[in-house]
Amino acid sequence: MTSPAAYSLASAVSTDGATIAYRELGDPSARPLVLVHGWAQSSACWGPDLLDELATRYRVVALDLRGHGHSTVAEAGYDSSAQWADDVEAVLDAAGIGEGAGAVLLGWSYGGIVVSDYLAARGEGRVAGIVLCGAVTSISRSPGGAVGPAMMAVADGGFDDDPVTAIAALSSFGSAMIRGGDGASRQRVFGLSLATPPAVRGKMLARRVDNEETLRGLTVPALVIHGEHDGVVLPSAGRANAEMIPGGRFVGFTESAHVPFVEETPKFLAELDAFTAEL
């Protein structure tokens, strides 16, 4: 058994004073790969095995969104595209990922919105390419924001302070997240949802944002990965996002639901490697 990759836990201070935590691992001279997790998750969602593999290829920076993981549970900022952009920029600044760094931004699920928010506000100067994995890019009528029944059902108790109510609502959501994968990974993803404060869960979904114009104006390459059995974010959202981005490439994962990087890890790594090799 190989030893797990060593990582450091660091933090940045965003414009409103919130502390945004992030993990760093891998060769500091390698291409930066910035991982942006989804709703009610954290940088732990990627799992140690995948992070180890990525660390052999990239300089990995995996952030915890505000209100998640080790980051500040801020009172506000969850409905602000500008604040999300500030949060990402604060991490990039703290990690020394500046203009011309050639970073790859990888947004999973709600992380696709955050990546889009960053690009809308800050542009592509630090970015060589983006990867959207099971991602939404808008909370609107945009086809790139199409969510499935598992996500819509969360509204019925998923933000409740009562543990019994919240656990019942999030249990079905957790079951819908992963079609394959091992039991430990399934429990990790479910546990992270519960670990995210109820108020944060609600505020994250109360906003309205449309990033279609940003996607249509991108000039960097984009890879869109989506599980064909995804009931959280519909596969149609992934296809729509790929179509909106000039030259965007869509890859369907036939054995996956919402977490292709866990459910079909070898294919995920192969697609990511092929994409970054061409940047």
Tab-separated table of N, CA and C in Angstrom, residues 5 8 12 27 32 39 46 49 72 77 103 110 119 123 130 138 155 184 196 206 235 250-251 267 274:
chain	number	residue	atom	x	y	z
A	5	ALA	N	-0.760	10.877	0.257
A	5	ALA	CA	-0.048	12.125	0.000
A	5	ALA	C	-0.219	13.072	1.177
A	8	SER	N	-1.302	20.064	3.342
A	8	SER	CA	-1.341	21.116	4.346
A	8	SER	C	-2.695	21.784	4.299
A	12	ALA	N	-7.387	31.522	3.706
A	12	ALA	CA	-7.333	32.866	3.137
A	12	ALA	C	-8.458	33.673	3.755
A	27	ASP	N	2.943	18.457	-6.138
A	27	ASP	CA	4.152	19.195	-6.499
A	27	ASP	C	3.828	20.677	-6.676
A	32	PRO	N	-1.641	24.001	-11.403
A	32	PRO	CA	-2.639	24.074	-10.337
A	32	PRO	C	-3.990	23.504	-10.785
A	39	TRP	N	-22.803	21.661	-3.073
A	39	TRP	CA	-23.701	22.063	-1.992
A	39	TRP	C	-23.622	21.083	-0.822
A	46	TRP	N	-13.872	14.753	-1.969
A	46	TRP	CA	-13.099	14.119	-3.038
A	46	TRP	C	-12.534	12.774	-2.615
A	49	ASP	N	-8.277	8.752	-1.580
A	49	ASP	CA	-7.687	8.018	-2.699
A	49	ASP	C	-7.598	8.882	-3.957
A	72	THR	N	-15.210	29.646	7.590
A	72	THR	CA	-16.112	30.400	8.461
A	72	THR	C	-17.570	30.152	8.077
A	77	GLY	N	-23.446	36.378	2.375
A	77	GLY	CA	-22.569	36.156	1.237
A	77	GLY	C	-22.981	35.012	0.344
A	103	ALA	N	-4.079	27.672	-14.344
A	103	ALA	CA	-4.844	26.806	-13.450
A	103	ALA	C	-6.024	26.172	-14.167
A	110	TYR	N	-22.809	22.259	-7.260
A	110	TYR	CA	-22.921	23.700	-7.019
A	110	TYR	C	-21.591	24.409	-7.279
A	119	LEU	N	-15.421	33.369	-12.851
A	119	LEU	CA	-15.064	33.747	-14.220
A	119	LEU	C	-15.813	35.004	-14.667
A	123	GLY	N	-12.608	36.959	-14.843
A	123	GLY	CA	-12.082	36.600	-16.153
A	123	GLY	C	-11.174	35.377	-16.117
A	130	ILE	N	-11.419	24.828	-17.746
A	130	ILE	CA	-12.352	24.491	-16.667
A	130	ILE	C	-12.927	23.102	-16.889
A	138	SER	N	-26.175	27.740	-13.119
A	138	SER	CA	-27.153	28.783	-12.830
A	138	SER	C	-28.217	28.245	-11.882
A	155	ALA	N	-35.827	20.449	-0.460
A	155	ALA	CA	-36.542	21.604	0.092
A	155	ALA	C	-37.563	21.199	1.137
A	184	ALA	N	-18.065	3.229	2.289
A	184	ALA	CA	-17.424	4.312	3.031
A	184	ALA	C	-17.583	5.643	2.304
A	196	THR	N	-22.932	20.168	7.372
A	196	THR	CA	-23.112	21.552	6.934
A	196	THR	C	-24.295	22.156	7.687
A	206	ALA	N	-31.262	29.638	-1.903
A	206	ALA	CA	-32.242	30.723	-1.948
A	206	ALA	C	-31.908	31.773	-2.997
A	235	PRO	N	-28.662	15.199	-16.402
A	235	PRO	CA	-27.666	15.157	-17.476
A	235	PRO	C	-27.903	16.218	-18.547
A	250	PHE	N	-18.551	17.404	-24.001
A	250	PHE	CA	-19.361	16.653	-23.037
A	250	PHE	C	-18.965	15.183	-23.043
A	251	VAL	N	-18.796	14.621	-21.836
A	251	VAL	CA	-18.525	13.191	-21.702
A	251	VAL	C	-19.514	12.614	-20.693
A	267	LYS	N	-11.957	6.271	-15.130
A	267	LYS	CA	-12.398	7.025	-16.310
A	267	LYS	C	-12.301	8.520	-16.042
A	274	ALA	N	-6.363	13.564	-20.150
A	274	ALA	CA	-6.398	13.869	-21.588
A	274	ALA	C	-6.704	15.348	-21.811
